[in-house]
Amino acid sequence: MKSKILLMMLLLTVFASCESQLTKTPDFISEEVVFEDKSLTEAYIANIYNDMLFINLGGQAQLNMGMIPAAGAEHINFANWQTPNETYRRSYTAASGPGPLNYWGYNSIRDINYLLENIGESTSFDEEYILEKTNEVRFLRAFTYFQMVIRFGGVPLITSVQNVDDPEDILYPSRATEQEIYEFIQAELEEILVTMSDGKTGASGRVDKYTALALLSRSSLYAASIGNFGEIGSDGVVGIEPGSVDAFYQKSYDTSKELIESGLFSLYNKHEDKMVNFTQLFLDEGNDEVIFAEVFEPIVRGHSLDNLATPAGFLSTWNSNFPVLYDIVEQFDFVDGRKGTDISRDDLTADNSWDIHDFFGNRDPRFRASVFYPESTWQGGLVYFHSSTFYTNEAGERVQATSGTFDRNGEAWPAACHPRNARNTALLLRKKLDESNLEPISGRSGQDFYVFRFGETLLNFAEAAFYLGKTGEALDAINQLRDRAGMPLLTEISEDAIRQERQVELAFESHRFWDLIRWRIAPQYLDGVRTKGLVFNYDLDTDKYIITLKNAEGEERTFGPERYYLPISLSLIADNPNLVQNPGY
């Protein structure tokens, strides 16, 4: 049993022991006692871990795990009314608030601050244990502030427990600037790194030195990008000073390099077949690419990804929920060097037919490991997406099959696929699904969620190196990823090449949306855009497909410049009049 699960169960067991009879004195455990018993302290910290936004498992049947990829136009949800789709369909105003993307993590901040103020008073723990736990939760506090700053810019910086009798300036803190929040995250991580041990525990779900380095790498890169491409607003509450850009890039470069040179992490490369290798990266838990993971265990603490995402026609009870947009498919190039956009949208007409194994099968192996497309193999069968089948009958007439099956070289071929597969985009999310899960029901999936992995570290390093003028190092890092993927190596590096590599390597891992924001290019992909899906009609005679475009969503996406930051809800402003609203709202 994994340690995080045990700690959560311990917490529930301890607090479930309270007496319920009204005639007895309540038997509860106060917070003060927690820090005199290691089991209680570990349970307290496990509860903080459980509240962290490593991945959002909210929504109906945990649909919100698709929240950020949906916002970033990588995939959508099966039905337009489902919550993740509301991240881009809803109106963003001060009155409507931040919506499903909201995260105001001050409950966790309070719990962390309480531990930091009290664990040092313990008479039961030695200094080494106190330092270890202090470092661990200071990381979690930094991570919480990172999740807030990427959504709102500057937020109140609270580092001590608030009490009801505190003065108003403590109870109603103003927003710190965005830069101050990023500098706080940096300072916290740098300070705890000095005293963190070299133990490697991140893959098992416990923060370690390398987890701290990974967050420092990512957060510094975000801050540098915002300063490089954004503007200061609301007296600095949002934005990063341009004069700080190089220092933030340097910090991301340095920490990424430290992770690389530690020798403890490497790109997963156990399988010769490049598609199989990239698939297994997310299933072979604890491998040397994983820096930090949120750990799951079927039944005990499982999730529902396989149930949600498995294509129709297999054993999932609620399937086909993440239709992949053709807009992201075009980012994946071909193994022979062709660009993904070399297939013009103008050629996707009823007059042309395509070999499906070239159209999709010869793309980047990372695409084939990440997306279901027509005739993808799965659990001993084929996944179908075609709307209809055409063939020539004995009379030489071109007809459309309406029922039954047809024989193609001895194989049974359906007249049309299950409508759930063809709906919206006729492509489906495959990345991270477990093909060995033959009973993919809700809560029974156990794949860990990789919060930080070495592939991202190389991408962070390449991007920071590029803007620092170290183009040779940037090119080498990108080519390491392309070589692992089985893609042609680049001979020169550019901003566009780095960004494209990041989008295909980290596709569907909740990075793209935030990348488009920090690069300040989100409107190009998310504003006034009518995202696309495909329609497949199968020609039985030629064994080819007629592929045409369709609108994947019922309306254009919108993303105004104010959306680089979410609005502060009016209820928060009513509670704290010192909170200023973000620009544009």
mmCIF file of C-alpha atoms in Angstrom, residues 92 152-153 175 231-239 560-568 580-585:
data_model
loop_
_atom_site.group_PDB
_atom_site.id
_atom_site.type_symbol
_atom_site.label_atom_id
_atom_site.label_comp_id
_atom_site.label_asym_id
_atom_site.label_seq_id
_atom_site.Cartn_x
_atom_site.Cartn_y
_atom_site.Cartn_z
ATOM 1 C CA TYR A 92 -15.877 36.195 -17.803
ATOM 2 C CA PHE A 152 -4.984 35.756 -10.746
ATOM 3 C CA GLY A 153 -1.569 37.403 -10.812
ATOM 4 C CA ARG A 175 -2.988 41.793 -2.956
ATOM 5 C CA GLU A 231 2.694 44.214 -19.525
ATOM 6 C CA ILE A 232 2.458 45.640 -16.022
ATOM 7 C CA GLY A 233 -1.082 46.444 -14.884
ATOM 8 C CA SER A 234 -2.946 47.720 -11.813
ATOM 9 C CA ASP A 235 0.193 49.196 -10.239
ATOM 10 C CA GLY A 236 2.055 45.918 -10.522
ATOM 11 C CA VAL A 237 -0.660 43.673 -9.122
ATOM 12 C CA VAL A 238 -0.348 41.884 -12.458
ATOM 13 C CA GLY A 239 2.771 41.676 -14.587
ATOM 14 C CA GLY A 560 -10.133 38.634 -24.697
ATOM 15 C CA PRO A 561 -6.871 40.163 -23.418
ATOM 16 C CA GLU A 562 -8.376 40.518 -19.934
ATOM 17 C CA ARG A 563 -8.517 36.719 -19.761
ATOM 18 C CA TYR A 564 -4.781 36.459 -19.152
ATOM 19 C CA TYR A 565 -5.954 36.775 -15.541
ATOM 20 C CA LEU A 566 -9.199 35.525 -14.044
ATOM 21 C CA PRO A 567 -11.574 37.979 -12.373
ATOM 22 C CA ILE A 568 -11.635 38.181 -8.585
ATOM 23 C CA VAL A 580 -8.578 45.221 -6.138
ATOM 24 C CA GLN A 581 -10.124 43.755 -9.283
ATOM 25 C CA ASN A 582 -7.998 42.568 -12.212
ATOM 26 C CA PRO A 583 -7.721 44.805 -15.301
ATOM 27 C CA GLY A 584 -10.536 44.591 -17.841
ATOM 28 C CA TYR A 585 -13.223 43.466 -15.414
#
